[in-house]
Short mmCIF file of C-alpha atoms in Angstrom, two decimals:
data_model
loop_
_atom_site.label_atom_id
_atom_site.label_comp_id
_atom_site.label_asym_id
_atom_site.label_seq_id
_atom_site.Cartn_x
_atom_site.Cartn_y
_atom_site.Cartn_z
CA UNK A 1 16.12 -31.58 -13.07
CA UNK A 2 14.14 -32.16 -10.06
CA UNK A 3 11.47 -30.09 -9.62
CA UNK A 4 10.30 -30.63 -6.09
CA UNK A 5 13.98 -29.43 -4.73
CA UNK A 6 13.34 -26.10 -2.70
CA UNK A 7 16.28 -24.61 -4.09
CA UNK A 8 15.32 -25.33 -7.90
CA UNK A 9 11.82 -24.12 -6.84
CA UNK A 10 13.11 -20.79 -5.28
CA UNK A 11 15.53 -20.19 -8.44
CA UNK A 12 11.97 -20.73 -10.88
CA UNK A 13 10.56 -18.38 -8.27
CA UNK A 14 13.30 -16.09 -8.78
CA UNK A 15 13.11 -15.96 -12.70
CA UNK A 16 9.36 -15.83 -12.41
CA UNK A 17 9.75 -12.18 -10.32
CA UNK A 18 12.37 -11.12 -12.61
CA UNK A 19 10.45 -11.50 -16.07
CA UNK A 20 6.95 -10.28 -14.37
CA UNK A 21 8.99 -7.08 -13.53
CA UNK A 22 10.26 -6.47 -16.65
CA UNK A 23 6.62 -7.36 -18.54
CA UNK A 24 5.12 -4.76 -16.23
CA UNK A 25 7.83 -2.02 -16.81
CA UNK A 26 7.32 -2.73 -20.33
CA UNK A 27 3.61 -2.58 -19.83
CA UNK A 28 3.69 0.69 -17.85
CA UNK A 29 6.27 2.26 -20.36
CA UNK A 30 3.69 1.88 -22.95
CA UNK A 31 0.57 2.83 -20.65
CA UNK A 32 2.47 6.23 -21.06
CA UNK A 33 3.23 6.12 -24.72
CA UNK A 34 -0.87 4.75 -24.92
CA UNK A 35 -1.96 7.77 -22.57
CA UNK A 36 -0.02 10.47 -24.53
CA UNK A 37 -1.43 9.37 -28.09
CA UNK A 38 -4.67 8.97 -26.50
CA UNK A 39 -4.83 12.46 -24.87
CA UNK A 40 -3.83 13.83 -28.23
CA UNK A 41 -6.63 12.22 -30.13
CA UNK A 42 -8.86 13.43 -27.60
CA UNK A 43 -7.50 16.87 -28.06
CA UNK A 44 -7.78 16.70 -31.62
CA UNK A 45 -4.10 16.53 -32.16
CA UNK A 46 -1.54 13.73 -32.77
CA UNK A 47 0.29 13.20 -30.21
CA UNK A 48 3.83 11.88 -30.26
CA UNK A 49 4.58 9.71 -33.53
CA UNK A 50 8.24 10.40 -34.55
CA UNK A 51 10.36 8.10 -33.07
CA UNK A 52 9.57 4.61 -34.93
CA UNK A 53 6.79 3.52 -36.76
CA UNK A 54 3.60 4.91 -35.12
CA UNK A 55 5.72 6.55 -32.17
CA UNK A 56 6.56 3.00 -30.86
CA UNK A 57 10.01 3.45 -29.88
CA UNK A 58 9.06 6.87 -28.17
CA UNK A 59 9.39 4.86 -24.62
CA UNK A 60 13.13 4.21 -25.25
CA UNK A 61 14.00 8.03 -25.92
CA UNK A 62 11.98 9.01 -23.10
CA UNK A 63 14.21 6.73 -21.04
CA UNK A 64 17.31 7.73 -22.53
CA UNK A 65 16.56 11.16 -21.89
CA UNK A 66 16.07 10.69 -18.70
CA UNK A 67 19.24 9.21 -17.62
CA UNK A 68 21.41 11.46 -19.53
CA UNK A 69 19.83 14.40 -17.82
CA UNK A 70 21.48 16.93 -15.18
CA UNK A 71 20.88 15.87 -11.76
CA UNK A 72 19.53 19.08 -9.68
CA UNK A 73 19.61 18.07 -5.95
CA UNK A 74 18.50 21.29 -3.69
CA UNK A 75 21.56 22.35 -1.52
CA UNK A 76 19.37 22.36 1.55
CA UNK A 77 17.75 19.07 1.27
CA UNK A 78 17.93 16.55 3.93
CA UNK A 79 20.08 14.06 1.66
CA UNK A 80 19.50 10.84 3.01
CA UNK A 81 15.37 11.13 2.96
CA UNK A 82 15.90 12.80 -0.45
CA UNK A 83 17.28 9.98 -2.29
CA UNK A 84 15.32 7.18 0.13
CA UNK A 85 11.82 8.66 -0.72
CA UNK A 86 12.23 7.45 -4.53
CA UNK A 87 13.48 4.14 -3.63
CA UNK A 88 10.35 3.48 -1.26
CA UNK A 89 7.78 4.95 -4.34
CA UNK A 90 9.28 2.42 -6.60
CA UNK A 91 9.80 -0.68 -4.20
CA UNK A 92 6.12 -0.45 -2.59
CA UNK A 93 4.59 0.12 -6.14
CA UNK A 94 6.26 -3.24 -7.36
CA UNK A 95 6.21 -5.37 -4.21
CA UNK A 96 2.43 -6.16 -5.16
CA UNK A 97 3.03 -7.40 -8.45
CA UNK A 98 3.80 -11.33 -7.70
CA UNK A 99 0.89 -12.14 -5.67
CA UNK A 100 -1.92 -11.29 -8.47
CA UNK A 101 -3.04 -14.72 -10.60
CA UNK A 102 -3.09 -13.81 -14.14
CA UNK A 103 -4.12 -17.54 -15.38
CA UNK A 104 -5.93 -20.85 -15.01
CA UNK A 105 -4.40 -23.98 -13.82
CA UNK A 106 -3.02 -25.66 -16.74
CA UNK A 107 -1.19 -28.79 -17.69
CA UNK A 108 2.26 -27.99 -19.32
CA UNK A 109 4.37 -30.84 -20.74
CA UNK A 110 7.39 -31.51 -18.17
CA UNK A 111 6.19 -29.10 -15.34
CA UNK A 112 2.84 -31.18 -14.89
CA UNK A 113 0.32 -28.95 -13.44
CA UNK A 114 0.62 -25.42 -12.79
CA UNK A 115 -1.39 -22.36 -11.23
CA UNK A 116 -0.37 -19.29 -13.10
CA UNK A 117 0.52 -16.77 -10.15
CA UNK A 118 4.12 -16.52 -8.72
CA UNK A 119 3.02 -16.31 -5.09
CA UNK A 120 0.06 -17.74 -3.55
CA UNK A 121 -0.83 -17.13 -0.13
CA UNK A 122 -3.56 -17.01 2.78
CA UNK A 123 -3.94 -13.06 3.23
CA UNK A 124 -2.86 -12.09 -0.53
CA UNK A 125 -5.23 -9.16 -0.25
CA UNK A 126 -4.01 -7.87 3.21
CA UNK A 127 -0.10 -8.36 1.71
CA UNK A 128 -1.45 -5.66 -1.09
CA UNK A 129 -2.91 -3.31 1.55
CA UNK A 130 0.08 -3.74 3.50
CA UNK A 131 2.49 -2.66 1.02
CA UNK A 132 0.36 -0.07 -0.38
CA UNK A 133 0.28 1.36 2.54
CA UNK A 134 3.77 1.65 2.85
CA UNK A 135 3.90 3.77 -0.38
CA UNK A 136 2.37 7.08 1.47
CA UNK A 137 6.04 7.57 2.93
CA UNK A 138 7.73 7.63 -0.72
CA UNK A 139 5.41 10.74 -1.34
CA UNK A 140 5.54 12.14 2.39
CA UNK A 141 9.21 11.90 2.70
CA UNK A 142 10.04 13.51 -0.84
CA UNK A 143 7.63 16.14 -0.20
CA UNK A 144 9.60 17.20 3.09
CA UNK A 145 13.11 16.28 2.31
CA UNK A 146 13.29 18.72 -0.89
CA UNK A 147 13.32 21.58 1.37
CA UNK A 148 10.56 23.51 -0.97
CA UNK A 149 7.39 24.94 0.15
CA UNK A 150 5.67 23.60 -3.00
CA UNK A 151 7.31 20.30 -2.27
CA UNK A 152 5.83 20.50 1.39
CA UNK A 153 2.51 21.25 0.69
CA UNK A 154 2.48 18.64 -2.38
CA UNK A 155 3.32 15.93 0.10
CA UNK A 156 0.92 16.73 2.97
CA UNK A 157 -1.73 17.12 0.27
CA UNK A 158 -1.22 13.93 -1.32
CA UNK A 159 -0.56 11.61 1.94
CA UNK A 160 -4.10 13.65 3.83
CA UNK A 161 -5.78 12.40 0.30
CA UNK A 162 -3.94 8.81 0.24
CA UNK A 163 -5.23 8.05 3.97
CA UNK A 164 -8.54 9.36 3.53
CA UNK A 165 -9.19 7.40 0.56
CA UNK A 166 -7.42 4.21 1.74
CA UNK A 167 -10.10 3.64 4.14
CA UNK A 168 -12.91 3.87 1.28
CA UNK A 169 -10.47 1.43 -0.20
CA UNK A 170 -10.12 -0.79 2.33
CA UNK A 171 -13.94 -0.95 3.19
CA UNK A 172 -15.18 -1.29 -0.67
CA UNK A 173 -13.01 -4.30 -0.55
CA UNK A 174 -14.53 -6.00 2.54
CA UNK A 175 -17.75 -6.99 0.66
CA UNK A 176 -15.84 -9.43 -1.89
CA UNK A 177 -14.19 -10.52 1.00
CA UNK A 178 -17.63 -11.18 2.80
CA UNK A 179 -18.95 -13.09 0.02
CA UNK A 180 -16.13 -15.28 -0.84
CA UNK A 181 -14.93 -15.95 2.63
CA UNK A 182 -11.33 -15.49 1.64
CA UNK A 183 -8.35 -13.26 1.23
CA UNK A 184 -6.64 -15.67 -1.31
CA UNK A 185 -6.65 -13.84 -4.40
CA UNK A 186 -6.36 -17.17 -6.59
CA UNK A 187 -9.62 -18.68 -4.92
CA UNK A 188 -11.26 -15.58 -5.21
CA UNK A 189 -10.86 -15.46 -9.07
CA UNK A 190 -12.06 -18.99 -9.30
CA UNK A 191 -15.34 -18.69 -7.10
CA UNK A 192 -15.98 -16.20 -9.60
CA UNK A 193 -16.05 -18.90 -12.72
CA UNK A 194 -19.17 -20.11 -14.21
CA UNK A 195 -22.78 -18.59 -15.50
CA UNK A 196 -21.07 -16.98 -18.40
CA UNK A 197 -19.82 -14.39 -16.28
CA UNK A 198 -22.93 -13.59 -14.69
CA UNK A 199 -20.91 -15.00 -11.32
CA UNK A 200 -18.39 -11.60 -11.12
CA UNK A 201 -18.34 -10.06 -8.17
CA UNK A 202 -19.13 -6.49 -10.15
CA UNK A 203 -23.13 -7.73 -10.11
CA UNK A 204 -23.93 -8.44 -6.46
CA UNK A 205 -21.08 -5.72 -5.43
CA UNK A 206 -21.81 -2.80 -7.89
CA UNK A 207 -21.62 -0.38 -5.15
CA UNK A 208 -18.34 -1.78 -3.97
CA UNK A 209 -16.88 -1.56 -7.33
CA UNK A 210 -17.67 1.76 -7.75
CA UNK A 211 -16.40 3.15 -4.57
CA UNK A 212 -13.45 0.72 -5.20
CA UNK A 213 -12.86 2.43 -8.66
CA UNK A 214 -13.25 5.86 -7.16
CA UNK A 215 -10.83 5.66 -4.30
CA UNK A 216 -8.54 3.78 -6.56
CA UNK A 217 -8.08 6.94 -8.85
CA UNK A 218 -7.71 9.29 -5.74
CA UNK A 219 -5.03 6.64 -4.21
CA UNK A 220 -3.20 6.58 -6.97
CA UNK A 221 -3.09 10.88 -7.41
CA UNK A 222 -4.50 10.27 -11.10
CA UNK A 223 -7.06 13.09 -12.47
CA UNK A 224 -9.94 14.22 -11.21
CA UNK A 225 -7.93 13.37 -7.61
CA UNK A 226 -4.43 14.86 -8.88
CA UNK A 227 -4.48 17.35 -6.27
CA UNK A 228 -0.55 16.76 -5.37
CA UNK A 229 0.19 17.87 -8.20
CA UNK A 230 -1.97 20.75 -9.16
CA UNK A 231 0.12 22.70 -11.94
CA UNK A 232 -1.20 26.28 -11.27
CA UNK A 233 -0.86 26.08 -7.46
CA UNK A 234 1.69 23.54 -6.39
CA UNK A 235 4.23 23.52 -9.79
CA UNK A 236 5.26 19.85 -9.67
CA UNK A 237 3.49 18.99 -6.37
CA UNK A 238 6.14 16.73 -4.54
CA UNK A 239 8.49 16.20 -6.86
CA UNK A 240 9.01 19.60 -7.56
CA UNK A 241 12.33 19.42 -6.69
CA UNK A 242 13.32 16.05 -8.28
CA UNK A 243 15.00 15.65 -11.66
CA UNK A 244 16.13 13.13 -13.96
CA UNK A 245 16.02 9.40 -13.33
CA UNK A 246 14.74 10.05 -9.69
CA UNK A 247 11.81 11.84 -11.36
CA UNK A 248 11.59 9.08 -13.71
CA UNK A 249 11.25 6.56 -10.92
CA UNK A 250 8.32 8.47 -9.33
CA UNK A 251 6.90 8.83 -12.56
CA UNK A 252 6.99 5.04 -12.76
CA UNK A 253 5.64 4.48 -9.57
CA UNK A 254 2.63 6.45 -10.49
CA UNK A 255 1.88 4.00 -13.61
CA UNK A 256 2.94 0.87 -11.87
CA UNK A 257 0.37 1.76 -8.93
CA UNK A 258 -2.07 2.32 -11.94
CA UNK A 259 -1.23 -0.94 -13.21
CA UNK A 260 -1.95 -2.84 -10.13
CA UNK A 261 -5.19 -1.34 -8.86
CA UNK A 262 -6.24 -1.94 -12.37
CA UNK A 263 -5.22 -5.93 -11.88
CA UNK A 264 -6.86 -5.78 -8.12
CA UNK A 265 -10.49 -4.47 -9.91
CA UNK A 266 -10.46 -6.81 -12.53
CA UNK A 267 -9.14 -9.62 -9.98
CA UNK A 268 -11.61 -8.76 -7.28
CA UNK A 269 -15.04 -7.53 -9.36
CA UNK A 270 -14.15 -8.83 -13.27
CA UNK A 271 -13.38 -12.38 -12.86
CA UNK A 272 -9.51 -12.09 -13.12
CA UNK A 273 -8.82 -14.48 -15.90
CA UNK A 274 -12.36 -15.75 -16.07
CA UNK A 275 -13.70 -15.68 -20.07
CA UNK A 276 -17.07 -15.92 -20.44
CA UNK A 277 -18.05 -19.10 -22.65
CA UNK A 278 -14.43 -20.19 -22.84
CA UNK A 279 -15.21 -23.23 -21.35
CA UNK A 280 -17.22 -24.63 -23.99
CA UNK A 281 -14.57 -24.30 -27.09
CA UNK A 282 -11.60 -25.49 -25.11
CA UNK A 283 -11.29 -27.94 -22.10
CA UNK A 284 -10.41 -26.21 -19.09
CA UNK A 285 -6.62 -27.01 -18.40
CA UNK A 286 -5.36 -27.51 -21.79
CA UNK A 287 -3.18 -24.77 -23.12
CA UNK A 288 -5.35 -22.88 -25.70
CA UNK A 289 -7.57 -22.34 -22.29
CA UNK A 290 -5.08 -21.00 -20.80
CA UNK A 291 -3.71 -18.58 -23.67
CA UNK A 292 -7.08 -16.91 -24.06
CA UNK A 293 -7.61 -16.76 -20.20
CA UNK A 294 -4.26 -14.51 -20.04
CA UNK A 295 -5.55 -12.53 -23.08
CA UNK A 296 -9.03 -11.53 -21.36
CA UNK A 297 -7.38 -11.19 -18.17
CA UNK A 298 -4.87 -8.34 -20.04
CA UNK A 299 -8.55 -7.33 -21.92
CA UNK A 300 -9.92 -6.23 -18.94
CA UNK A 301 -6.88 -4.60 -17.47
CA UNK A 302 -5.93 -2.64 -20.53
CA UNK A 303 -9.72 -1.66 -20.34
CA UNK A 304 -9.11 -0.06 -16.69
CA UNK A 305 -5.99 1.48 -17.91
CA UNK A 306 -7.87 3.31 -20.69
CA UNK A 307 -10.46 4.65 -18.49
CA UNK A 308 -7.73 6.01 -16.50
CA UNK A 309 -6.63 7.86 -19.52
CA UNK A 310 -10.08 8.95 -20.91
CA UNK A 311 -10.71 10.29 -17.41
CA UNK A 312 -7.67 12.45 -17.61
CA UNK A 313 -9.02 13.80 -21.24
CA UNK A 314 -12.29 14.66 -19.82
CA UNK A 315 -12.56 15.51 -16.27
CA UNK A 316 -11.26 18.71 -14.90
CA UNK A 317 -9.35 18.51 -11.15
CA UNK A 318 -11.22 18.66 -7.75
CA UNK A 319 -10.89 21.47 -5.10
CA UNK A 320 -9.17 20.37 -2.26
CA UNK A 321 -11.88 21.19 0.47
CA UNK A 322 -14.20 19.21 -2.23
CA UNK A 323 -12.03 16.23 -2.01
CA UNK A 324 -12.09 15.70 1.43
CA UNK A 325 -15.64 16.57 2.25
CA UNK A 326 -16.35 13.81 -0.92
CA UNK A 327 -14.20 11.17 0.62
CA UNK A 328 -15.41 11.14 4.17
CA UNK A 329 -18.93 12.44 3.85
CA UNK A 330 -20.02 10.45 0.71
CA UNK A 331 -17.85 7.88 -0.10
CA UNK A 332 -17.15 6.64 3.19
CA UNK A 333 -20.70 6.18 4.63
CA UNK A 334 -21.42 4.70 1.19
CA UNK A 335 -18.97 1.90 1.59
CA UNK A 336 -19.67 1.30 5.15
CA UNK A 337 -23.54 1.02 4.01
CA UNK A 338 -22.32 -1.37 1.51
CA UNK A 339 -20.48 -3.61 4.13
CA UNK A 340 -23.44 -3.56 6.42
CA UNK A 341 -25.67 -4.38 3.01
CA UNK A 342 -23.76 -7.43 2.54
CA UNK A 343 -23.05 -8.90 5.54
CA UNK A 344 -26.93 -8.90 6.77
CA UNK A 345 -27.63 -10.38 2.91
CA UNK A 346 -24.66 -12.87 3.81
CA UNK A 347 -25.92 -13.74 7.16
CA UNK A 348 -29.35 -14.29 5.87
CA UNK A 349 -27.84 -16.73 3.11
CA UNK A 350 -29.13 -14.87 -0.08
CA UNK A 351 -25.27 -14.03 -1.28
CA UNK B 1 17.65 -21.18 5.49
CA UNK B 2 15.02 -19.72 8.13
CA UNK B 3 17.75 -19.19 10.16
CA UNK B 4 19.51 -17.07 7.77
CA UNK B 5 16.28 -15.07 7.11
CA UNK B 6 15.69 -14.87 10.54
CA UNK B 7 19.09 -13.38 11.22
CA UNK B 8 18.70 -10.84 8.71
CA UNK B 9 15.49 -9.86 9.87
CA UNK B 10 16.73 -9.56 13.51
CA UNK B 11 20.07 -7.44 12.25
CA UNK B 12 17.48 -4.93 10.46
CA UNK B 13 15.34 -4.89 13.58
CA UNK B 14 18.01 -4.34 16.16
CA UNK B 15 19.80 -2.02 14.07
CA UNK B 16 16.81 0.02 13.13
CA UNK B 17 15.83 0.19 17.02
CA UNK B 18 19.62 1.53 17.93
CA UNK B 19 19.41 3.95 15.38
CA UNK B 20 15.75 5.22 16.29
CA UNK B 21 17.47 5.99 20.06
CA UNK B 22 20.63 7.26 18.93
CA UNK B 23 19.42 9.72 16.11
CA UNK B 24 18.95 13.52 17.06
CA UNK B 25 16.87 14.15 14.14
CA UNK B 26 13.04 13.00 14.82
CA UNK B 27 12.18 12.36 11.38
CA UNK B 28 15.11 9.99 10.88
CA UNK B 29 13.90 8.12 14.47
CA UNK B 30 10.63 7.72 12.52
CA UNK B 31 12.06 6.47 9.86
CA UNK B 32 14.10 3.67 11.84
CA UNK B 33 10.93 3.00 13.69
CA UNK B 34 8.67 1.63 10.61
CA UNK B 35 12.16 -0.26 9.88
CA UNK B 36 11.63 -1.52 13.49
CA UNK B 37 8.04 -2.75 12.27
CA UNK B 38 9.14 -4.05 8.88
CA UNK B 39 11.57 -6.23 10.35
CA UNK B 40 9.24 -7.08 13.07
CA UNK B 41 6.63 -8.02 10.07
CA UNK B 42 9.31 -10.14 8.51
CA UNK B 43 9.62 -12.24 12.02
CA UNK B 44 6.23 -12.57 12.24
CA UNK B 45 6.29 -14.14 8.53
CA UNK B 46 9.14 -17.17 9.73
CA UNK B 47 7.09 -17.91 12.83
CA UNK B 48 4.04 -18.82 10.48
CA UNK B 49 1.62 -16.11 11.47
CA UNK B 50 1.02 -14.46 8.17
CA UNK B 51 -2.06 -12.64 9.59
CA UNK B 52 -0.51 -10.89 12.45
CA UNK B 53 2.33 -9.24 10.02
CA UNK B 54 0.21 -7.85 7.47
CA UNK B 55 -1.75 -6.22 10.44
CA UNK B 56 1.32 -5.21 12.17
CA UNK B 57 2.57 -3.52 8.58
CA UNK B 58 -1.03 -2.20 8.00
CA UNK B 59 -1.72 -0.43 11.48
CA UNK B 60 1.45 0.31 12.99
CA UNK B 61 3.77 0.80 9.68
CA UNK B 62 1.01 2.29 7.46
CA UNK B 63 -1.07 4.02 9.85
CA UNK B 64 0.19 4.90 13.36
CA UNK B 65 3.66 6.13 11.49
CA UNK B 66 2.26 8.19 8.84
CA UNK B 67 0.52 9.91 11.72
CA UNK B 68 4.11 10.37 13.22
CA UNK B 69 5.19 11.18 10.09
CA UNK B 70 3.08 14.09 9.39
CA UNK B 71 3.11 15.56 13.02
CA UNK B 72 6.99 15.98 12.57
CA UNK B 73 6.32 17.46 9.29
CA UNK B 74 4.17 19.98 9.99
CA UNK B 75 5.46 20.81 13.25
CA UNK B 76 8.67 20.74 11.75
CA UNK B 77 10.73 19.59 14.94
CA UNK B 78 14.16 20.56 15.30
CA UNK B 79 17.19 18.27 15.94
CA UNK B 80 17.87 17.52 19.36
CA UNK B 81 20.66 19.33 21.01
CA UNK B 82 23.13 17.24 22.85
CA UNK B 83 23.09 18.09 26.34
CA UNK B 84 25.12 16.63 29.25
CA UNK B 85 24.18 13.62 31.30
CA UNK B 86 22.39 14.73 34.28
CA UNK B 87 21.93 12.25 37.40
CA UNK B 88 25.46 11.06 36.45
CA UNK B 89 25.46 8.69 39.62
CA UNK B 90 22.72 6.58 37.99
CA UNK B 91 24.94 5.77 35.17
CA UNK B 92 26.48 2.60 37.55
CA UNK B 93 22.79 1.48 38.63
CA UNK B 94 21.83 1.56 34.82
CA UNK B 95 24.83 -0.69 33.87
CA UNK B 96 23.98 -2.97 36.41
CA UNK B 97 20.26 -3.46 35.45
CA UNK B 98 21.22 -4.01 32.01
CA UNK B 99 23.68 -6.64 32.91
CA UNK B 100 20.81 -8.30 35.17
CA UNK B 101 18.51 -8.55 32.07
CA UNK B 102 20.69 -9.77 29.52
CA UNK B 103 21.90 -12.32 32.12
CA UNK B 104 18.00 -13.62 32.35
CA UNK B 105 17.72 -13.35 28.75
CA UNK B 106 21.03 -15.72 28.62
CA UNK B 107 19.66 -17.94 31.39
CA UNK B 108 16.51 -18.50 29.39
CA UNK B 109 17.88 -19.42 26.32
CA UNK B 110 20.70 -21.65 27.75
CA UNK B 111 18.97 -23.78 30.44
CA UNK B 112 15.01 -23.13 30.24
CA UNK B 113 14.87 -23.55 26.52
CA UNK B 114 16.68 -27.03 26.47
CA UNK B 115 14.43 -28.13 28.66
CA UNK B 116 11.45 -30.88 27.83
CA UNK B 117 9.25 -27.99 25.67
CA UNK B 118 8.94 -28.74 22.32
CA UNK B 119 7.37 -26.21 20.10
CA UNK B 120 5.14 -27.42 17.56
CA UNK B 121 6.43 -27.30 13.73
CA UNK B 122 5.63 -23.66 12.43
CA UNK B 123 3.69 -25.55 9.53
CA UNK B 124 0.97 -27.00 11.88
CA UNK B 125 0.47 -23.97 13.98
CA UNK B 126 -2.98 -21.98 12.91
CA UNK B 127 -2.45 -19.12 15.58
CA UNK B 128 -1.57 -16.37 13.43
CA UNK B 129 -4.27 -17.68 10.46
CA UNK B 130 -7.03 -15.04 9.12
CA UNK B 131 -9.79 -17.84 10.02
CA UNK B 132 -8.47 -18.47 13.83
CA UNK B 133 -7.78 -14.70 14.95
CA UNK B 134 -11.36 -13.89 13.70
CA UNK B 135 -13.09 -16.94 15.19
CA UNK B 136 -11.15 -16.20 18.45
CA UNK B 137 -12.04 -12.59 18.80
CA UNK B 138 -15.57 -12.86 18.25
CA UNK B 139 -16.34 -16.36 20.42
CA UNK B 140 -13.74 -16.87 23.15
CA UNK B 141 -12.35 -13.74 23.58
CA UNK B 142 -15.28 -11.54 22.71
CA UNK B 143 -15.60 -9.35 25.99
CA UNK B 144 -11.83 -8.39 25.79
CA UNK B 145 -12.16 -7.40 22.36
CA UNK B 146 -15.33 -5.33 23.08
CA UNK B 147 -14.16 -3.80 26.18
CA UNK B 148 -10.76 -2.55 23.86
CA UNK B 149 -12.79 -1.14 21.49
CA UNK B 150 -14.96 0.88 24.17
CA UNK B 151 -11.60 2.23 25.51
CA UNK B 152 -10.71 3.36 21.63
CA UNK B 153 -13.93 4.64 21.57
CA UNK B 154 -13.34 7.06 25.17
CA UNK B 155 -9.87 7.92 23.50
CA UNK B 156 -11.38 9.29 20.42
CA UNK B 157 -13.82 11.36 22.24
CA UNK B 158 -11.59 12.54 24.73
CA UNK B 159 -9.09 13.91 22.33
CA UNK B 160 -11.67 15.44 20.37
CA UNK B 161 -13.13 17.07 23.64
CA UNK B 162 -9.28 18.20 24.55
CA UNK B 163 -8.75 19.83 20.77
CA UNK B 164 -12.16 21.59 20.76
CA UNK B 165 -11.78 23.26 24.51
CA UNK B 166 -15.05 24.92 25.28
CA UNK B 167 -15.14 26.96 27.88
CA UNK B 168 -18.41 27.92 30.05
CA UNK B 169 -19.02 31.46 30.21
CA UNK B 170 -20.97 33.13 33.16
CA UNK B 171 -24.36 32.82 31.37
CA UNK B 172 -24.29 29.14 31.37
CA UNK B 173 -23.72 29.71 27.48
CA UNK B 174 -20.48 27.31 26.23
CA UNK B 175 -18.69 29.42 23.57
CA UNK B 176 -15.93 28.10 21.51
CA UNK B 177 -12.61 29.40 22.67
CA UNK B 178 -10.07 28.70 19.50
CA UNK B 179 -6.91 28.58 20.25
CA UNK B 180 -3.76 30.28 18.53
CA UNK B 181 -3.00 26.76 17.20
CA UNK B 182 -6.29 25.80 16.30
CA UNK B 183 -6.99 28.70 14.68
CA UNK B 184 -3.77 28.14 12.27
CA UNK B 185 -4.26 24.53 11.72
CA UNK B 186 -7.90 25.39 10.46
CA UNK B 187 -6.42 27.68 7.65
CA UNK B 188 -3.70 24.97 7.03
CA UNK B 189 -6.73 22.38 6.21
#
């Protein structure tokens, strides 16, 4: 088999994307379970622990339940848009998964030197921003097409929220881009290796990191920014009228977005797959080095996912005007200040 | 392979463009327009201009069209009613102009394109890369860039002025006249 053949490369690429999608869906399923159990422990109860040992088969039971539930389509909904919305939500959430580097260069038998990233290209970071900006339509159109006042209000709220926080999210990334001088995620990660972890961007870009984390939580519509599904006011927000598998798609999109946002935080601020001091134990490029790097990467990602769940267990919800004021009057100026500060320091040659 | 991808993207773009004009529901038109922008972004990628493709999606599909969809959703625009075509006599003229346009395009494709002009291979071009766009904007094309920024700033200021509708009273004092629309908008916010 000739590995330089473009068709074989394309086939391998497809295989890698297929595996990634499945792995991420499994991670998502178990994030849901972890969320329910951790929330249970925070609230002094057990959480789901009946299906399988310790509840490990719960996600599959949930999936089966979603598949066999009755699908109810509102009578006066706009059919085409109503069916299109969950598809947009899930597709745009999954499309970003392929650009994240999850491991270092490794020399494998037979394959030679491999970079552990599925698609590496010049504008990976812009690609992520572009695809996530499409995700707004899933929610806005779902709210509109359901022909229900709760859905419409939820959809409008959440798209207003996502548009507002997208600005500070983008601006908080500019600091990292200015420092590394590239939009290629793989290179951004490589620049953060060495110095036993003190080269991670979180140290010079701490303001950017905090702004990113805050606006990322708002972007994914999670507590304390989960206004779109404020149960007491809006029933279930934009997905009030969605049932069975279509609801499951929105649910899945939300958790995939959580995962990608955590991966992006790891990649840009926490050094991606860099594990401090690992180069002392194994030679860079060897297989054990790569294995432990990948494990380190996922440990960081799971830390962020845990943070999400932890916040959900502890914080109350914002009011809508507070949310908007916080985004526009506090987060955006801070992000702008961070950009100006970083640009000045880079210009002076300090960073 | 490239030609296959191009044909797919072109079909998507043109199909969505036709749907955008033909649809009577304004929201469907907006969705079709998003499809046009996405298809064009794909074509930019095949032309080795990834930066422009990403910006196309972020700015047009991600920002401007969200506003359009927002407005359609908020105002709840009704479906367009089919009306009889007025100015029936102009239809032959339109057909003639369209024919001339297609003849021109065919002329360019079949006679000009096959002449001595040889475009450089797409992989060697650096027109659409981030670095070349950035250096171009801030060195060679700085003045047009600044003028454009100023124009956009003027448009923003103008939009805010129009939206506030400040009227002058006799005493020289200004007063905010909240019209029915702005009042309902602020309460919706």
